[in-house]
């Protein structure tokens, strides 16, 4: 008898602190159906972000570090919804909301392998030079799966309920990966982008993982530590 590699994610799976939940998302599958087109990706790189009041260490790199705002409202809701925000006025980035309802936290989906729906992902990502690059980086991943800010912000990846004509479903590995790498988050400014916050997690050796780069002033802070 062959066991399924994946199982549907539940709210309980996502109620822990983002830094605790994030490694369990590696190898998970996210399936989206947008405008009738299905894309399935396998997550290979993620980053945890703690909102105000989440955990014991304040996270200066989080959108929710100062409390609730109209922009980050989804992060304060129940776990399993997707917080979709706009980066640099261009890229829609996708996060899995974690933590109890009313406590903000999220895991940014940084990179993935496209498993199904390559034609749709390629059409959405015409600049991708190879299949490896279709969802290599958070903005590219958002494009590949077709989720856009603000229309898809708040979509529920646990129930798969339709949201403005789209659906999303998250499935976790039935057995978590035995080997996970961690380190500073990519491109995050100041101390939040140093080893003080080793909240980036990735599958070692996977070709779709994005390259590391320092955020503004993070290298200088790291060298002074």
Short mmCIF file of C-alpha atoms in Angstrom, two decimals:
data_model
loop_
_atom_site.label_atom_id
_atom_site.label_comp_id
_atom_site.label_asym_id
_atom_site.label_seq_id
_atom_site.Cartn_x
_atom_site.Cartn_y
_atom_site.Cartn_z
CA UNK A 1 0.00 0.00 0.00
CA UNK A 2 1.45 3.36 -1.08
CA UNK A 3 1.02 6.20 1.39
CA UNK A 4 0.14 9.65 0.15
CA UNK A 5 3.11 11.98 0.38
CA UNK A 6 0.89 14.94 1.26
CA UNK A 7 -2.10 15.59 3.50
CA UNK A 8 -4.42 18.57 3.76
CA UNK A 9 -3.19 21.29 6.11
CA UNK A 10 -5.39 22.10 9.12
CA UNK A 11 -5.74 25.21 11.28
CA UNK A 12 -4.07 23.28 14.12
CA UNK A 13 -1.00 22.67 11.94
CA UNK A 14 -0.54 26.42 11.60
CA UNK A 15 -1.29 27.68 15.11
CA UNK A 16 2.30 27.69 16.32
CA UNK A 17 4.81 30.52 16.12
CA UNK A 18 5.82 31.30 12.53
CA UNK A 19 9.44 30.25 13.13
CA UNK A 20 8.19 26.88 14.40
CA UNK A 21 5.67 26.36 11.61
CA UNK A 22 7.90 27.52 8.74
CA UNK A 23 10.12 24.39 8.42
CA UNK A 24 7.01 22.19 8.17
CA UNK A 25 5.99 24.07 5.01
CA UNK A 26 9.07 22.91 3.11
CA UNK A 27 8.09 20.25 0.63
CA UNK A 28 4.43 21.23 1.03
CA UNK A 29 2.21 21.70 -2.01
CA UNK A 30 0.20 24.82 -2.79
CA UNK A 31 -2.50 24.38 -5.43
CA UNK A 32 -4.20 27.42 -6.92
CA UNK A 33 -6.98 27.70 -9.46
CA UNK A 34 -7.17 31.20 -10.92
CA UNK A 35 -9.38 32.03 -13.90
CA UNK A 36 -9.85 28.30 -14.45
CA UNK A 37 -6.13 27.50 -14.63
CA UNK A 38 -4.55 25.18 -12.06
CA UNK A 39 -0.96 25.50 -10.88
CA UNK A 40 0.65 23.23 -8.28
CA UNK A 41 3.96 24.16 -6.64
CA UNK A 42 6.21 22.38 -4.13
CA UNK A 43 7.59 24.85 -1.58
CA UNK A 44 11.38 24.87 -1.30
CA UNK A 45 12.15 28.09 0.61
CA UNK A 46 10.21 30.09 3.21
CA UNK A 47 10.75 32.87 5.77
CA UNK A 48 9.04 33.43 9.11
CA UNK A 49 7.81 36.84 10.31
CA UNK A 50 6.45 37.50 13.81
CA UNK A 51 3.90 40.23 14.43
CA UNK A 52 3.71 42.44 17.51
CA UNK A 53 3.10 40.26 20.55
CA UNK A 54 4.08 37.03 18.77
CA UNK A 55 6.81 35.10 20.56
CA UNK A 56 9.40 36.47 22.96
CA UNK A 57 11.55 38.42 20.47
CA UNK A 58 10.14 41.49 18.68
CA UNK A 59 10.62 41.20 14.91
CA UNK A 60 11.63 44.56 13.36
CA UNK A 61 11.32 43.04 9.87
CA UNK A 62 7.62 42.17 10.10
CA UNK A 63 4.80 44.13 8.47
CA UNK A 64 2.88 43.62 11.73
CA UNK A 65 5.63 44.87 14.05
CA UNK A 66 3.69 48.02 14.95
CA UNK A 67 0.26 46.39 15.30
CA UNK A 68 -2.81 46.03 13.08
CA UNK A 69 -3.18 48.19 9.97
CA UNK A 70 -5.42 47.93 6.89
CA UNK A 71 -2.45 46.52 4.96
CA UNK A 72 -1.59 43.71 7.40
CA UNK A 73 -5.12 42.88 8.62
CA UNK A 74 -5.01 39.34 7.22
CA UNK A 75 -1.96 38.54 9.37
CA UNK A 76 -4.11 39.09 12.49
CA UNK A 77 -6.79 36.64 11.40
CA UNK A 78 -7.11 32.88 11.73
CA UNK A 79 -4.26 30.69 10.52
CA UNK A 80 -4.39 29.14 7.08
CA UNK A 81 -5.44 32.21 5.16
CA UNK A 82 -2.96 33.72 2.72
CA UNK A 83 -1.65 37.24 3.28
CA UNK A 84 -0.98 38.60 -0.20
CA UNK A 85 0.83 41.95 -0.23
CA UNK A 86 2.36 44.20 -2.86
CA UNK A 87 6.15 44.56 -2.89
CA UNK A 88 7.82 47.57 -4.55
CA UNK A 89 4.48 48.45 -6.11
CA UNK A 90 4.83 45.55 -8.56
CA UNK A 91 5.13 42.06 -7.10
CA UNK A 92 2.38 40.20 -5.25
CA UNK A 93 3.99 38.09 -2.50
CA UNK A 94 2.22 35.22 -0.72
CA UNK A 95 2.38 34.35 2.98
CA UNK A 96 0.72 31.62 5.02
CA UNK A 97 -0.82 33.16 8.15
CA UNK A 98 0.28 31.40 11.36
CA UNK A 99 -0.52 31.66 15.06
CA UNK A 100 -3.80 31.90 16.98
CA UNK A 101 -6.56 34.20 15.70
CA UNK A 102 -5.75 37.73 16.88
CA UNK A 103 -1.98 37.12 17.10
CA UNK A 104 -0.13 38.20 13.96
CA UNK A 105 2.36 36.03 12.14
CA UNK A 106 3.12 34.76 8.69
CA UNK A 107 5.45 32.65 6.61
CA UNK A 108 6.57 34.18 3.32
CA UNK A 109 6.70 31.69 0.45
CA UNK A 110 10.07 32.52 -1.09
CA UNK A 111 10.56 29.82 -3.72
CA UNK A 112 9.00 26.72 -5.19
CA UNK A 113 9.17 24.10 -7.92
CA UNK A 114 6.27 24.16 -10.37
CA UNK A 115 4.87 20.61 -10.44
CA UNK A 116 1.74 21.11 -12.53
CA UNK A 117 0.45 23.94 -14.68
CA UNK A 118 3.79 24.83 -16.23
CA UNK A 119 2.11 26.38 -19.28
CA UNK A 120 0.05 28.76 -17.14
CA UNK A 121 3.02 29.63 -14.91
CA UNK A 122 5.23 30.28 -17.95
CA UNK A 123 2.62 32.57 -19.50
CA UNK A 124 2.45 34.52 -16.24
CA UNK A 125 6.26 34.56 -16.00
CA UNK A 126 7.42 35.18 -19.60
CA UNK A 127 10.83 36.46 -18.43
CA UNK A 128 11.73 33.12 -16.80
CA UNK A 129 14.68 31.62 -18.68
CA UNK A 130 14.32 28.08 -17.34
CA UNK A 131 11.64 26.08 -15.46
CA UNK A 132 13.80 26.49 -12.34
CA UNK A 133 13.21 30.23 -12.45
CA UNK A 134 9.40 30.17 -12.71
CA UNK A 135 8.85 30.49 -8.93
CA UNK A 136 12.39 31.24 -7.70
CA UNK A 137 11.83 34.27 -5.47
CA UNK A 138 8.67 35.52 -3.73
CA UNK A 139 7.51 37.87 -6.49
CA UNK A 140 8.01 35.21 -9.15
CA UNK A 141 6.18 32.65 -7.01
CA UNK A 142 3.21 35.00 -6.62
CA UNK A 143 3.10 35.53 -10.38
CA UNK A 144 3.42 31.81 -11.15
CA UNK A 145 0.51 30.77 -8.91
CA UNK A 146 -1.62 33.69 -10.13
CA UNK A 147 -2.49 35.24 -6.75
CA UNK A 148 -2.64 39.03 -6.88
CA UNK A 149 -2.85 41.85 -4.36
CA UNK A 150 -5.34 43.09 -3.27
CA UNK A 151 -8.02 40.87 -4.81
CA UNK A 152 -6.73 37.55 -3.42
CA UNK A 153 -5.52 38.76 -0.02
CA UNK A 154 -7.20 36.64 2.66
CA UNK A 155 -7.95 33.59 0.50
CA UNK A 156 -8.36 30.47 2.65
CA UNK A 157 -5.84 27.71 1.83
CA UNK A 158 -7.29 25.31 4.43
CA UNK A 159 -10.91 25.10 3.27
CA UNK A 160 -10.21 26.00 -0.35
CA UNK A 161 -13.24 28.32 -0.34
CA UNK A 162 -13.59 30.43 -3.53
CA UNK A 163 -12.34 33.99 -3.17
CA UNK A 164 -12.93 36.42 -6.04
CA UNK A 165 -12.97 33.59 -8.53
CA UNK A 166 -9.86 31.83 -7.21
CA UNK A 167 -9.15 28.94 -4.85
CA UNK A 168 -6.02 27.86 -2.96
CA UNK A 169 -5.23 24.69 -1.03
CA UNK A 170 -2.21 23.90 1.12
CA UNK A 171 -1.03 20.32 1.66
CA UNK A 172 1.78 19.41 4.05
CA UNK A 173 4.16 16.49 3.73
CA UNK A 174 2.84 13.48 5.62
CA UNK A 175 6.36 13.04 6.98
CA UNK A 176 8.41 16.26 7.48
CA UNK A 177 11.76 16.54 5.77
CA UNK A 178 14.69 15.13 7.72
CA UNK A 179 17.11 17.86 6.59
CA UNK A 180 16.32 21.58 6.59
CA UNK A 181 18.75 24.50 6.29
CA UNK A 182 18.26 27.85 8.03
CA UNK A 183 19.85 31.27 8.09
CA UNK A 184 19.22 35.04 7.90
CA UNK A 185 16.30 36.29 5.84
CA UNK A 186 16.95 37.61 2.35
CA UNK A 187 17.12 41.35 1.68
CA UNK A 188 15.78 42.37 5.11
CA UNK A 189 17.25 45.63 6.42
CA UNK A 190 19.26 46.09 9.62
CA UNK A 191 19.37 43.62 12.49
CA UNK A 192 16.22 41.90 11.19
CA UNK A 193 18.29 40.61 8.26
CA UNK A 194 21.09 39.08 10.35
CA UNK A 195 21.71 35.83 12.20
CA UNK A 196 19.77 37.29 15.14
CA UNK A 197 16.73 36.19 13.11
CA UNK A 198 17.69 32.88 11.43
CA UNK A 199 14.14 32.52 10.18
CA UNK A 200 14.77 31.65 6.54
CA UNK A 201 14.39 27.93 5.86
CA UNK A 202 15.14 26.03 2.68
CA UNK A 203 15.66 22.56 1.22
CA UNK A 204 19.44 22.10 0.93
CA UNK A 205 20.65 21.67 -2.63
CA UNK A 206 17.30 22.36 -4.28
CA UNK A 207 17.94 24.33 -7.50
CA UNK A 208 14.84 26.52 -7.10
CA UNK A 209 16.04 28.09 -3.82
CA UNK A 210 16.80 31.79 -4.32
CA UNK A 211 20.28 33.24 -3.74
CA UNK A 212 21.01 35.07 -0.49
CA UNK A 213 21.58 38.83 -0.49
CA UNK A 214 22.03 41.25 2.38
CA UNK A 215 19.39 43.86 3.13
CA UNK A 216 20.23 47.54 3.62
CA UNK A 217 22.70 47.83 6.51
CA UNK A 218 22.34 44.17 7.54
CA UNK A 219 25.89 43.18 6.59
CA UNK A 220 27.31 46.04 8.67
CA UNK A 221 25.22 45.07 11.68
CA UNK A 222 26.22 41.44 11.26
CA UNK A 223 29.93 42.25 11.11
CA UNK A 224 29.65 44.38 14.24
CA UNK A 225 27.98 41.62 16.23
#
